Amino acid sequence: MFRPRRALLNIPGDDWHKLEKGAGLDVDCVCMDLEDGVALNRKEAARATIVQALQSLPFGRAERLVRIQPLASGAAEADLRAVLPAHPDGIVLPKADADGLRRVSGWMDEEEAAQGWPAGSLALIAIAETAQTMIHLQALCSATPRLQAVIFGGEDLAADVGAVRTAEMHELAFARSWLVLHTAAYGLQALDVVYTNFRDPDGLRSEARRARELGYAGKQVIHPAQVPVVQEAFLPDEAEVAWARRVVEGFAQAQAEGRGAFAVDGRMVDMPVVRRAQAILARL
């Protein structure tokens, strides 16, 4: 079972003030960015700042991730050589494909062996954000046992296919569901696209709830104000928890009495319903 990743906060890797602030937030994941959030002439500074943050900032319960540059940039290996010795909890690979994940995982293997860390202890997260990646999701999801989650890069995907972005996300509906089907099939987490209007908590809440209904485990965020909105949206409410507990308790009692079928709230319960109840409780 992977750790909860309800809210994944992206922070530019060269901004020490924002990294300090992010470390103090009650957030599931802090993702220190070396890619889009950093200007080309600030990459070296960002590497050094991220290393300093990993070595000195108290991140509390937050998972410490580093988003490196795409392999096609030619800078991904240098990013890894710089940040891996500072022992982040995981690496996020943008513009990911199966071959790229295997290459990055190999470099992580080398670092774990060199440092004496447990093999496979560093997490790997992929961003699926191109049409080519989306039509080869089976290969991506099965590329390496190190892979734990796949992020839906909806903004880049829309640009790649020439879609017109809408608030309703109709243009991304198929791809958004397609990704969840593949991550579920391979036991991975699906993390939803960023909501770019950080001044619209109601729109964010609605989009996050829809993502949870689809099967997503969490969502990327780009502003501290988005963190509590997203984390709450991906937690079951009191009514869901109460129902799930009744189902699980009813299942246990039925099994103890040798009964296969039982009812909760006037409705018959079968194993798919029991598994759904167990999944709800696992989110707590």
PDB file of N, CA, C and O in Angstrom, residues 15-16 21 28 72 133 142 149 161-162 179 183 212-213 228:
ATOM      1  N   ASP A  15      13.387  28.623  -5.496  1.00  0.00           N
ATOM      2  CA  ASP A  15      12.760  29.626  -4.624  1.00  0.00           C
ATOM      3  C   ASP A  15      12.817  29.159  -3.173  1.00  0.00           C
ATOM      4  O   ASP A  15      11.942  28.418  -2.711  1.00  0.00           O
ATOM      5  N   TRP A  16      13.855  29.575  -2.463  1.00  0.00           N
ATOM      6  CA  TRP A  16      14.071  29.122  -1.087  1.00  0.00           C
ATOM      7  C   TRP A  16      12.913  29.517  -0.178  1.00  0.00           C
ATOM      8  O   TRP A  16      12.478  28.725   0.671  1.00  0.00           O
ATOM      9  N   LYS A  21       8.331  27.672   3.122  1.00  0.00           N
ATOM     10  CA  LYS A  21       6.901  27.725   3.430  1.00  0.00           C
ATOM     11  C   LYS A  21       6.245  26.366   3.175  1.00  0.00           C
ATOM     12  O   LYS A  21       5.452  25.893   3.983  1.00  0.00           O
ATOM     13  N   ASP A  28       0.614  16.341   1.939  1.00  0.00           N
ATOM     14  CA  ASP A  28       1.071  14.968   1.741  1.00  0.00           C
ATOM     15  C   ASP A  28       2.413  14.904   1.035  1.00  0.00           C
ATOM     16  O   ASP A  28       3.287  14.126   1.410  1.00  0.00           O
ATOM     17  N   ALA A  72      14.554  14.046 -22.732  1.00  0.00           N
ATOM     18  CA  ALA A  72      14.859  14.681 -24.014  1.00  0.00           C
ATOM     19  C   ALA A  72      15.634  15.985 -23.856  1.00  0.00           C
ATOM     20  O   ALA A  72      16.271  16.448 -24.803  1.00  0.00           O
ATOM     21  N   THR A 133       2.468   8.912 -25.015  1.00  0.00           N
ATOM     22  CA  THR A 133       2.446   8.267 -23.703  1.00  0.00           C
ATOM     23  C   THR A 133       1.076   7.670 -23.412  1.00  0.00           C
ATOM     24  O   THR A 133       0.956   6.536 -22.925  1.00  0.00           O
ATOM     25  N   SER A 142       3.827  -0.704 -16.525  1.00  0.00           N
ATOM     26  CA  SER A 142       4.527  -1.950 -16.200  1.00  0.00           C
ATOM     27  C   SER A 142       6.033  -1.843 -16.396  1.00  0.00           C
ATOM     28  O   SER A 142       6.741  -2.850 -16.371  1.00  0.00           O
ATOM     29  N   ALA A 149       3.120   5.843  -8.919  1.00  0.00           N
ATOM     30  CA  ALA A 149       1.981   6.688  -9.289  1.00  0.00           C
ATOM     31  C   ALA A 149       2.209   7.278 -10.667  1.00  0.00           C
ATOM     32  O   ALA A 149       3.349   7.407 -11.132  1.00  0.00           O
ATOM     33  N   VAL A 161      -2.446  17.517 -28.382  1.00  0.00           N
ATOM     34  CA  VAL A 161      -3.454  17.042 -29.335  1.00  0.00           C
ATOM     35  C   VAL A 161      -4.224  18.180 -29.998  1.00  0.00           C
ATOM     36  O   VAL A 161      -5.075  17.951 -30.859  1.00  0.00           O
ATOM     37  N   GLY A 162      -3.944  19.423 -29.584  1.00  0.00           N
ATOM     38  CA  GLY A 162      -4.629  20.560 -30.169  1.00  0.00           C
ATOM     39  C   GLY A 162      -6.027  20.779 -29.639  1.00  0.00           C
ATOM     40  O   GLY A 162      -6.875  21.382 -30.315  1.00  0.00           O
ATOM     41  N   LEU A 179      -6.454   6.880 -18.080  1.00  0.00           N
ATOM     42  CA  LEU A 179      -5.299   6.773 -17.181  1.00  0.00           C
ATOM     43  C   LEU A 179      -5.678   6.030 -15.905  1.00  0.00           C
ATOM     44  O   LEU A 179      -4.921   5.174 -15.431  1.00  0.00           O
ATOM     45  N   THR A 183      -3.808   2.668 -14.330  1.00  0.00           N
ATOM     46  CA  THR A 183      -3.152   2.648 -13.017  1.00  0.00           C
ATOM     47  C   THR A 183      -3.825   1.628 -12.097  1.00  0.00           C
ATOM     48  O   THR A 183      -3.145   0.918 -11.349  1.00  0.00           O
ATOM     49  N   ARG A 212     -11.888  12.282  -7.677  1.00  0.00           N
ATOM     50  CA  ARG A 212     -12.014  11.192  -6.715  1.00  0.00           C
ATOM     51  C   ARG A 212     -13.092  10.206  -7.148  1.00  0.00           C
ATOM     52  O   ARG A 212     -12.941   8.981  -7.024  1.00  0.00           O
ATOM     53  N   GLU A 213     -14.216  10.725  -7.678  1.00  0.00           N
ATOM     54  CA  GLU A 213     -15.280   9.856  -8.168  1.00  0.00           C
ATOM     55  C   GLU A 213     -14.781   8.960  -9.301  1.00  0.00           C
ATOM     56  O   GLU A 213     -15.214   7.808  -9.429  1.00  0.00           O
ATOM     57  N   PRO A 228      -5.525  22.540   1.551  1.00  0.00           N
ATOM     58  CA  PRO A 228      -6.619  21.994   2.381  1.00  0.00           C
ATOM     59  C   PRO A 228      -7.863  21.651   1.583  1.00  0.00           C
ATOM     60  O   PRO A 228      -8.577  20.702   1.925  1.00  0.00           O
TER      61      PRO A 228
END
